[in-house]
Amino acid sequence: MASSSSSRGVTVPFLMILPLLFVVAALPAEVTVTGDGILLPSCKTVGGGSTYFDVQFCLDALGSVGAGAGARSYRDLAAVAVGLLTANATSTSVKIDALLRGGGGGGKVDAATARCLRSCRALYAGIARRQPGCAAAVRGGRLGEARSSLEESAAAARRCEDGFRGGNATSPVTAEDDAAFKLAKLGVALLGFA
């Protein structure tokens, strides 16, 4: 079950990480890597001026799967962000289903919260459906297509959270929505330098 703390919002189970490492290893190099890799300089570049996420979020997210060791380019790092967004969408969908069944640890949710959760479930299903195509677009160098997909995912995560505010309900998936939004924006920013 995903935690509601923002630091655990980007935690990914090991089995979900393994395929990401193969994606990173398979992508062509676009920059020369020296020393400790490109993770820190890349995160400083994309997170330093971002209004959506900071350098630490970038380092924590991409570092959670060892991206700094295997990445050789911004595109490699973007592929990792796409994979993390996929994992986030999957785990958030599982959490939403558990909450709707009353197994989310807090008992049965009220009608307004349930209505918002059902809307979020549909939004996260859309994110999950887009991800294979987005990953293929990154691998295939169709960066505009990948950016568009990531922007749609960021908007979906924002709509989920906004639905709770509009429905006068407290969101039990704020941390997950925040992480999904930031991961999507991180992918967009990385692709801007690819």
PDB file of C-alpha atoms in Angstrom:
ATOM      1  CA  MET A   1       0.000   0.000   0.000  1.00  0.00           C
ATOM      2  CA  ALA A   2       1.419   3.429  -0.900  1.00  0.00           C
ATOM      3  CA  SER A   3       2.099   5.752   1.978  1.00  0.00           C
ATOM      4  CA  SER A   4       0.555   9.166   2.143  1.00  0.00           C
ATOM      5  CA  SER A   5       3.909  10.803   2.850  1.00  0.00           C
ATOM      6  CA  SER A   6       5.406  12.618  -0.105  1.00  0.00           C
ATOM      7  CA  SER A   7       8.816  11.029   0.367  1.00  0.00           C
ATOM      8  CA  ARG A   8       7.342   7.579  -0.140  1.00  0.00           C
ATOM      9  CA  GLY A   9       5.168   8.678  -3.071  1.00  0.00           C
ATOM     10  CA  VAL A  10       7.973   7.833  -5.486  1.00  0.00           C
ATOM     11  CA  THR A  11       9.044   4.567  -3.844  1.00  0.00           C
ATOM     12  CA  VAL A  12       8.856   1.755  -6.358  1.00  0.00           C
ATOM     13  CA  PRO A  13       8.904  -1.968  -5.574  1.00  0.00           C
ATOM     14  CA  PHE A  14      12.038  -3.749  -6.792  1.00  0.00           C
ATOM     15  CA  LEU A  15      10.213  -5.837  -9.396  1.00  0.00           C
ATOM     16  CA  MET A  16       8.934  -2.673 -11.059  1.00  0.00           C
ATOM     17  CA  ILE A  17      12.451  -1.209 -11.136  1.00  0.00           C
ATOM     18  CA  LEU A  18      14.130  -4.099 -12.933  1.00  0.00           C
ATOM     19  CA  PRO A  19      12.548  -3.429 -16.360  1.00  0.00           C
ATOM     20  CA  LEU A  20      13.508   0.239 -16.046  1.00  0.00           C
ATOM     21  CA  LEU A  21      17.152  -0.659 -15.701  1.00  0.00           C
ATOM     22  CA  PHE A  22      16.978  -2.582 -18.989  1.00  0.00           C
ATOM     23  CA  VAL A  23      15.351   0.428 -20.681  1.00  0.00           C
ATOM     24  CA  VAL A  24      18.148   2.689 -19.489  1.00  0.00           C
ATOM     25  CA  ALA A  25      20.824   0.264 -20.669  1.00  0.00           C
ATOM     26  CA  ALA A  26      19.245  -0.086 -24.115  1.00  0.00           C
ATOM     27  CA  LEU A  27      18.996   3.597 -25.004  1.00  0.00           C
ATOM     28  CA  PRO A  28      21.699   5.162 -27.169  1.00  0.00           C
ATOM     29  CA  ALA A  29      24.115   7.621 -25.631  1.00  0.00           C
ATOM     30  CA  GLU A  30      23.512  11.283 -26.392  1.00  0.00           C
ATOM     31  CA  VAL A  31      26.110  12.790 -24.104  1.00  0.00           C
ATOM     32  CA  THR A  32      29.479  11.736 -22.835  1.00  0.00           C
ATOM     33  CA  VAL A  33      29.452  10.626 -19.227  1.00  0.00           C
ATOM     34  CA  THR A  34      32.394  11.419 -17.023  1.00  0.00           C
ATOM     35  CA  GLY A  35      33.015  10.902 -13.333  1.00  0.00           C
ATOM     36  CA  ASP A  36      29.884  10.167 -11.338  1.00  0.00           C
ATOM     37  CA  GLY A  37      27.450  10.241 -14.255  1.00  0.00           C
ATOM     38  CA  ILE A  38      24.887  12.769 -15.295  1.00  0.00           C
ATOM     39  CA  LEU A  39      22.258  12.483 -12.567  1.00  0.00           C
ATOM     40  CA  LEU A  40      23.351  15.401 -10.383  1.00  0.00           C
ATOM     41  CA  PRO A  41      24.184  17.835 -13.212  1.00  0.00           C
ATOM     42  CA  SER A  42      20.997  16.874 -15.059  1.00  0.00           C
ATOM     43  CA  CYS A  43      18.835  17.355 -11.977  1.00  0.00           C
ATOM     44  CA  LYS A  44      20.487  20.722 -11.322  1.00  0.00           C
ATOM     45  CA  THR A  45      19.781  21.748 -14.909  1.00  0.00           C
ATOM     46  CA  VAL A  46      16.120  20.697 -15.053  1.00  0.00           C
ATOM     47  CA  GLY A  47      15.172  21.215 -11.407  1.00  0.00           C
ATOM     48  CA  GLY A  48      17.071  24.404 -10.685  1.00  0.00           C
ATOM     49  CA  GLY A  49      14.644  26.660 -12.508  1.00  0.00           C
ATOM     50  CA  SER A  50      11.517  24.514 -12.484  1.00  0.00           C
ATOM     51  CA  THR A  51       8.311  25.765 -10.924  1.00  0.00           C
ATOM     52  CA  TYR A  52       6.987  22.181 -10.755  1.00  0.00           C
ATOM     53  CA  PHE A  53       9.708  20.252  -8.906  1.00  0.00           C
ATOM     54  CA  ASP A  54      13.082  20.888  -7.360  1.00  0.00           C
ATOM     55  CA  VAL A  55      16.554  19.388  -7.676  1.00  0.00           C
ATOM     56  CA  GLN A  56      16.002  17.157  -4.628  1.00  0.00           C
ATOM     57  CA  PHE A  57      12.820  15.627  -6.059  1.00  0.00           C
ATOM     58  CA  CYS A  58      14.690  14.841  -9.286  1.00  0.00           C
ATOM     59  CA  LEU A  59      17.589  13.253  -7.396  1.00  0.00           C
ATOM     60  CA  ASP A  60      15.301  11.252  -5.086  1.00  0.00           C
ATOM     61  CA  ALA A  61      13.069  10.004  -7.904  1.00  0.00           C
ATOM     62  CA  LEU A  62      15.718   9.094 -10.447  1.00  0.00           C
ATOM     63  CA  GLY A  63      18.171   7.977  -7.786  1.00  0.00           C
ATOM     64  CA  SER A  64      15.571   5.559  -6.362  1.00  0.00           C
ATOM     65  CA  VAL A  65      16.239   3.219  -9.284  1.00  0.00           C
ATOM     66  CA  GLY A  66      19.955   3.820  -9.599  1.00  0.00           C
ATOM     67  CA  ALA A  67      19.478   5.943 -12.715  1.00  0.00           C
ATOM     68  CA  GLY A  68      22.631   7.924 -12.052  1.00  0.00           C
ATOM     69  CA  ALA A  69      24.786   4.856 -12.524  1.00  0.00           C
ATOM     70  CA  GLY A  70      23.320   3.657 -15.815  1.00  0.00           C
ATOM     71  CA  ALA A  71      22.043   6.781 -17.523  1.00  0.00           C
ATOM     72  CA  ARG A  72      24.141   8.280 -20.260  1.00  0.00           C
ATOM     73  CA  SER A  73      21.799  11.003 -21.492  1.00  0.00           C
ATOM     74  CA  TYR A  74      18.818  13.175 -20.692  1.00  0.00           C
ATOM     75  CA  ARG A  75      16.779  10.801 -22.809  1.00  0.00           C
ATOM     76  CA  ASP A  76      17.855   7.874 -20.632  1.00  0.00           C
ATOM     77  CA  LEU A  77      16.759   9.786 -17.548  1.00  0.00           C
ATOM     78  CA  ALA A  78      13.457  10.705 -19.214  1.00  0.00           C
ATOM     79  CA  ALA A  79      12.839   7.003 -19.880  1.00  0.00           C
ATOM     80  CA  VAL A  80      13.336   6.330 -16.174  1.00  0.00           C
ATOM     81  CA  ALA A  81      10.889   9.122 -15.265  1.00  0.00           C
ATOM     82  CA  VAL A  82       8.325   7.561 -17.627  1.00  0.00           C
ATOM     83  CA  GLY A  83       8.823   4.187 -15.938  1.00  0.00           C
ATOM     84  CA  LEU A  84       8.431   5.730 -12.495  1.00  0.00           C
ATOM     85  CA  LEU A  85       5.233   7.448 -13.615  1.00  0.00           C
ATOM     86  CA  THR A  86       3.938   4.095 -14.847  1.00  0.00           C
ATOM     87  CA  ALA A  87       4.711   2.511 -11.471  1.00  0.00           C
ATOM     88  CA  ASN A  88       3.052   5.444  -9.695  1.00  0.00           C
ATOM     89  CA  ALA A  89      -0.107   5.125 -11.805  1.00  0.00           C
ATOM     90  CA  THR A  90      -0.275   1.405 -11.110  1.00  0.00           C
ATOM     91  CA  SER A  91       0.230   1.695  -7.355  1.00  0.00           C
ATOM     92  CA  THR A  92      -2.169   4.647  -7.103  1.00  0.00           C
ATOM     93  CA  SER A  93      -4.855   2.684  -8.940  1.00  0.00           C
ATOM     94  CA  VAL A  94      -4.380  -0.186  -6.485  1.00  0.00           C
ATOM     95  CA  LYS A  95      -4.663   2.221  -3.549  1.00  0.00           C
ATOM     96  CA  ILE A  96      -7.809   3.812  -4.977  1.00  0.00           C
ATOM     97  CA  ASP A  97      -9.421   0.390  -5.463  1.00  0.00           C
ATOM     98  CA  ALA A  98      -8.566  -0.548  -1.876  1.00  0.00           C
ATOM     99  CA  LEU A  99     -10.027   2.711  -0.559  1.00  0.00           C
ATOM    100  CA  LEU A 100     -13.233   2.168  -2.518  1.00  0.00           C
ATOM    101  CA  ARG A 101     -13.519  -1.346  -1.077  1.00  0.00           C
ATOM    102  CA  GLY A 102     -12.997   0.059   2.423  1.00  0.00           C
ATOM    103  CA  GLY A 103      -9.609  -1.587   2.775  1.00  0.00           C
ATOM    104  CA  GLY A 104      -7.532   1.556   2.726  1.00  0.00           C
ATOM    105  CA  GLY A 105      -6.906   1.502   6.450  1.00  0.00           C
ATOM    106  CA  GLY A 106      -9.379   4.253   7.258  1.00  0.00           C
ATOM    107  CA  GLY A 107     -12.594   2.304   6.901  1.00  0.00           C
ATOM    108  CA  LYS A 108     -15.385   3.165   4.487  1.00  0.00           C
ATOM    109  CA  VAL A 109     -15.029   6.475   2.630  1.00  0.00           C
ATOM    110  CA  ASP A 110     -17.891   8.951   2.493  1.00  0.00           C
ATOM    111  CA  ALA A 111     -19.975   9.435  -0.658  1.00  0.00           C
ATOM    112  CA  ALA A 112     -18.193  12.611  -1.801  1.00  0.00           C
ATOM    113  CA  THR A 113     -14.760  11.021  -1.409  1.00  0.00           C
ATOM    114  CA  ALA A 114     -15.910   7.848  -3.170  1.00  0.00           C
ATOM    115  CA  ARG A 115     -17.212   9.896  -6.108  1.00  0.00           C
ATOM    116  CA  CYS A 116     -13.874  11.700  -6.404  1.00  0.00           C
ATOM    117  CA  LEU A 117     -11.939   8.436  -6.088  1.00  0.00           C
ATOM    118  CA  ARG A 118     -13.937   6.892  -8.937  1.00  0.00           C
ATOM    119  CA  SER A 119     -13.084   9.898 -11.097  1.00  0.00           C
ATOM    120  CA  CYS A 120      -9.414   9.564 -10.136  1.00  0.00           C
ATOM    121  CA  ARG A 121      -9.473   5.864 -10.945  1.00  0.00           C
ATOM    122  CA  ALA A 122     -10.541   6.729 -14.507  1.00  0.00           C
ATOM    123  CA  LEU A 123      -7.854   9.427 -14.756  1.00  0.00           C
ATOM    124  CA  TYR A 124      -5.129   7.041 -13.573  1.00  0.00           C
ATOM    125  CA  ALA A 125      -6.357   4.380 -15.982  1.00  0.00           C
ATOM    126  CA  GLY A 126      -5.765   6.930 -18.748  1.00  0.00           C
ATOM    127  CA  ILE A 127      -2.266   7.635 -17.465  1.00  0.00           C
ATOM    128  CA  ALA A 128      -1.490   3.911 -17.396  1.00  0.00           C
ATOM    129  CA  ARG A 129      -2.852   3.437 -20.943  1.00  0.00           C
ATOM    130  CA  ARG A 130      -0.643   6.245 -22.280  1.00  0.00           C
ATOM    131  CA  GLN A 131       2.570   5.014 -20.709  1.00  0.00           C
ATOM    132  CA  PRO A 132       3.557   2.196 -23.114  1.00  0.00           C
ATOM    133  CA  GLY A 133       3.195   4.570 -26.059  1.00  0.00           C
ATOM    134  CA  CYS A 134       5.078   7.274 -24.200  1.00  0.00           C
ATOM    135  CA  ALA A 135       7.939   4.903 -23.392  1.00  0.00           C
ATOM    136  CA  ALA A 136       8.064   3.777 -27.034  1.00  0.00           C
ATOM    137  CA  ALA A 137       8.111   7.411 -28.159  1.00  0.00           C
ATOM    138  CA  VAL A 138      11.077   8.140 -25.888  1.00  0.00           C
ATOM    139  CA  ARG A 139      12.952   5.061 -27.125  1.00  0.00           C
ATOM    140  CA  GLY A 140      12.119   5.914 -30.740  1.00  0.00           C
ATOM    141  CA  GLY A 141      13.202   9.537 -30.457  1.00  0.00           C
ATOM    142  CA  ARG A 142       9.673  10.904 -30.981  1.00  0.00           C
ATOM    143  CA  LEU A 143      10.195  13.416 -28.229  1.00  0.00           C
ATOM    144  CA  GLY A 144       7.303  15.732 -29.077  1.00  0.00           C
ATOM    145  CA  GLU A 145       4.899  12.816 -28.863  1.00  0.00           C
ATOM    146  CA  ALA A 146       6.405  11.759 -25.534  1.00  0.00           C
ATOM    147  CA  ARG A 147       6.199  15.300 -24.135  1.00  0.00           C
ATOM    148  CA  SER A 148       2.556  15.574 -25.166  1.00  0.00           C
ATOM    149  CA  SER A 149       1.727  12.294 -23.444  1.00  0.00           C
ATOM    150  CA  LEU A 150       3.521  13.374 -20.274  1.00  0.00           C
ATOM    151  CA  GLU A 151       1.720  16.732 -20.250  1.00  0.00           C
ATOM    152  CA  GLU A 152      -1.609  14.873 -20.505  1.00  0.00           C
ATOM    153  CA  SER A 153      -0.585  12.693 -17.567  1.00  0.00           C
ATOM    154  CA  ALA A 154       0.409  15.727 -15.490  1.00  0.00           C
ATOM    155  CA  ALA A 155      -2.958  17.326 -16.242  1.00  0.00           C
ATOM    156  CA  ALA A 156      -4.783  14.120 -15.241  1.00  0.00           C
ATOM    157  CA  ALA A 157      -2.996  13.995 -11.878  1.00  0.00           C
ATOM    158  CA  ARG A 158      -3.863  17.646 -11.293  1.00  0.00           C
ATOM    159  CA  ARG A 159      -7.528  17.009 -12.246  1.00  0.00           C
ATOM    160  CA  CYS A 160      -7.692  14.164  -9.735  1.00  0.00           C
ATOM    161  CA  GLU A 161      -6.569  16.419  -6.912  1.00  0.00           C
ATOM    162  CA  ASP A 162      -8.732  19.332  -8.086  1.00  0.00           C
ATOM    163  CA  GLY A 163     -11.769  17.037  -8.052  1.00  0.00           C
ATOM    164  CA  PHE A 164     -11.463  16.621  -4.300  1.00  0.00           C
ATOM    165  CA  ARG A 165     -11.267  20.366  -3.758  1.00  0.00           C
ATOM    166  CA  GLY A 166     -14.272  20.932  -6.016  1.00  0.00           C
ATOM    167  CA  GLY A 167     -16.202  18.127  -4.341  1.00  0.00           C
ATOM    168  CA  ASN A 168     -15.475  19.411  -0.823  1.00  0.00           C
ATOM    169  CA  ALA A 169     -13.732  16.184   0.069  1.00  0.00           C
ATOM    170  CA  THR A 170     -10.347  15.435   1.592  1.00  0.00           C
ATOM    171  CA  SER A 171      -8.051  13.654  -0.831  1.00  0.00           C
ATOM    172  CA  PRO A 172      -6.471  10.427   0.408  1.00  0.00           C
ATOM    173  CA  VAL A 173      -4.210  10.400  -2.670  1.00  0.00           C
ATOM    174  CA  THR A 174      -2.613  13.857  -2.448  1.00  0.00           C
ATOM    175  CA  ALA A 175       0.930  12.476  -2.188  1.00  0.00           C
ATOM    176  CA  GLU A 176       0.383  10.160  -5.158  1.00  0.00           C
ATOM    177  CA  ASP A 177      -1.167  12.942  -7.254  1.00  0.00           C
ATOM    178  CA  ASP A 178       1.730  15.238  -6.398  1.00  0.00           C
ATOM    179  CA  ALA A 179       4.298  12.580  -7.291  1.00  0.00           C
ATOM    180  CA  ALA A 180       2.562  11.724 -10.582  1.00  0.00           C
ATOM    181  CA  PHE A 181       2.374  15.396 -11.549  1.00  0.00           C
ATOM    182  CA  LYS A 182       6.030  15.996 -10.693  1.00  0.00           C
ATOM    183  CA  LEU A 183       7.242  12.816 -12.424  1.00  0.00           C
ATOM    184  CA  ALA A 184       5.398  13.783 -15.598  1.00  0.00           C
ATOM    185  CA  LYS A 185       6.823  17.325 -15.478  1.00  0.00           C
ATOM    186  CA  LEU A 186      10.286  15.883 -14.749  1.00  0.00           C
ATOM    187  CA  GLY A 187      10.022  13.729 -17.881  1.00  0.00           C
ATOM    188  CA  VAL A 188       8.964  16.755 -19.934  1.00  0.00           C
ATOM    189  CA  ALA A 189      11.865  18.804 -18.612  1.00  0.00           C
ATOM    190  CA  LEU A 190      14.399  16.051 -19.306  1.00  0.00           C
ATOM    191  CA  LEU A 191      13.090  15.612 -22.827  1.00  0.00           C
ATOM    192  CA  GLY A 192      13.578  19.336 -23.357  1.00  0.00           C
ATOM    193  CA  PHE A 193      17.325  18.730 -23.137  1.00  0.00           C
ATOM    194  CA  ALA A 194      17.389  15.402 -25.008  1.00  0.00           C
TER     195      ALA A 194
END
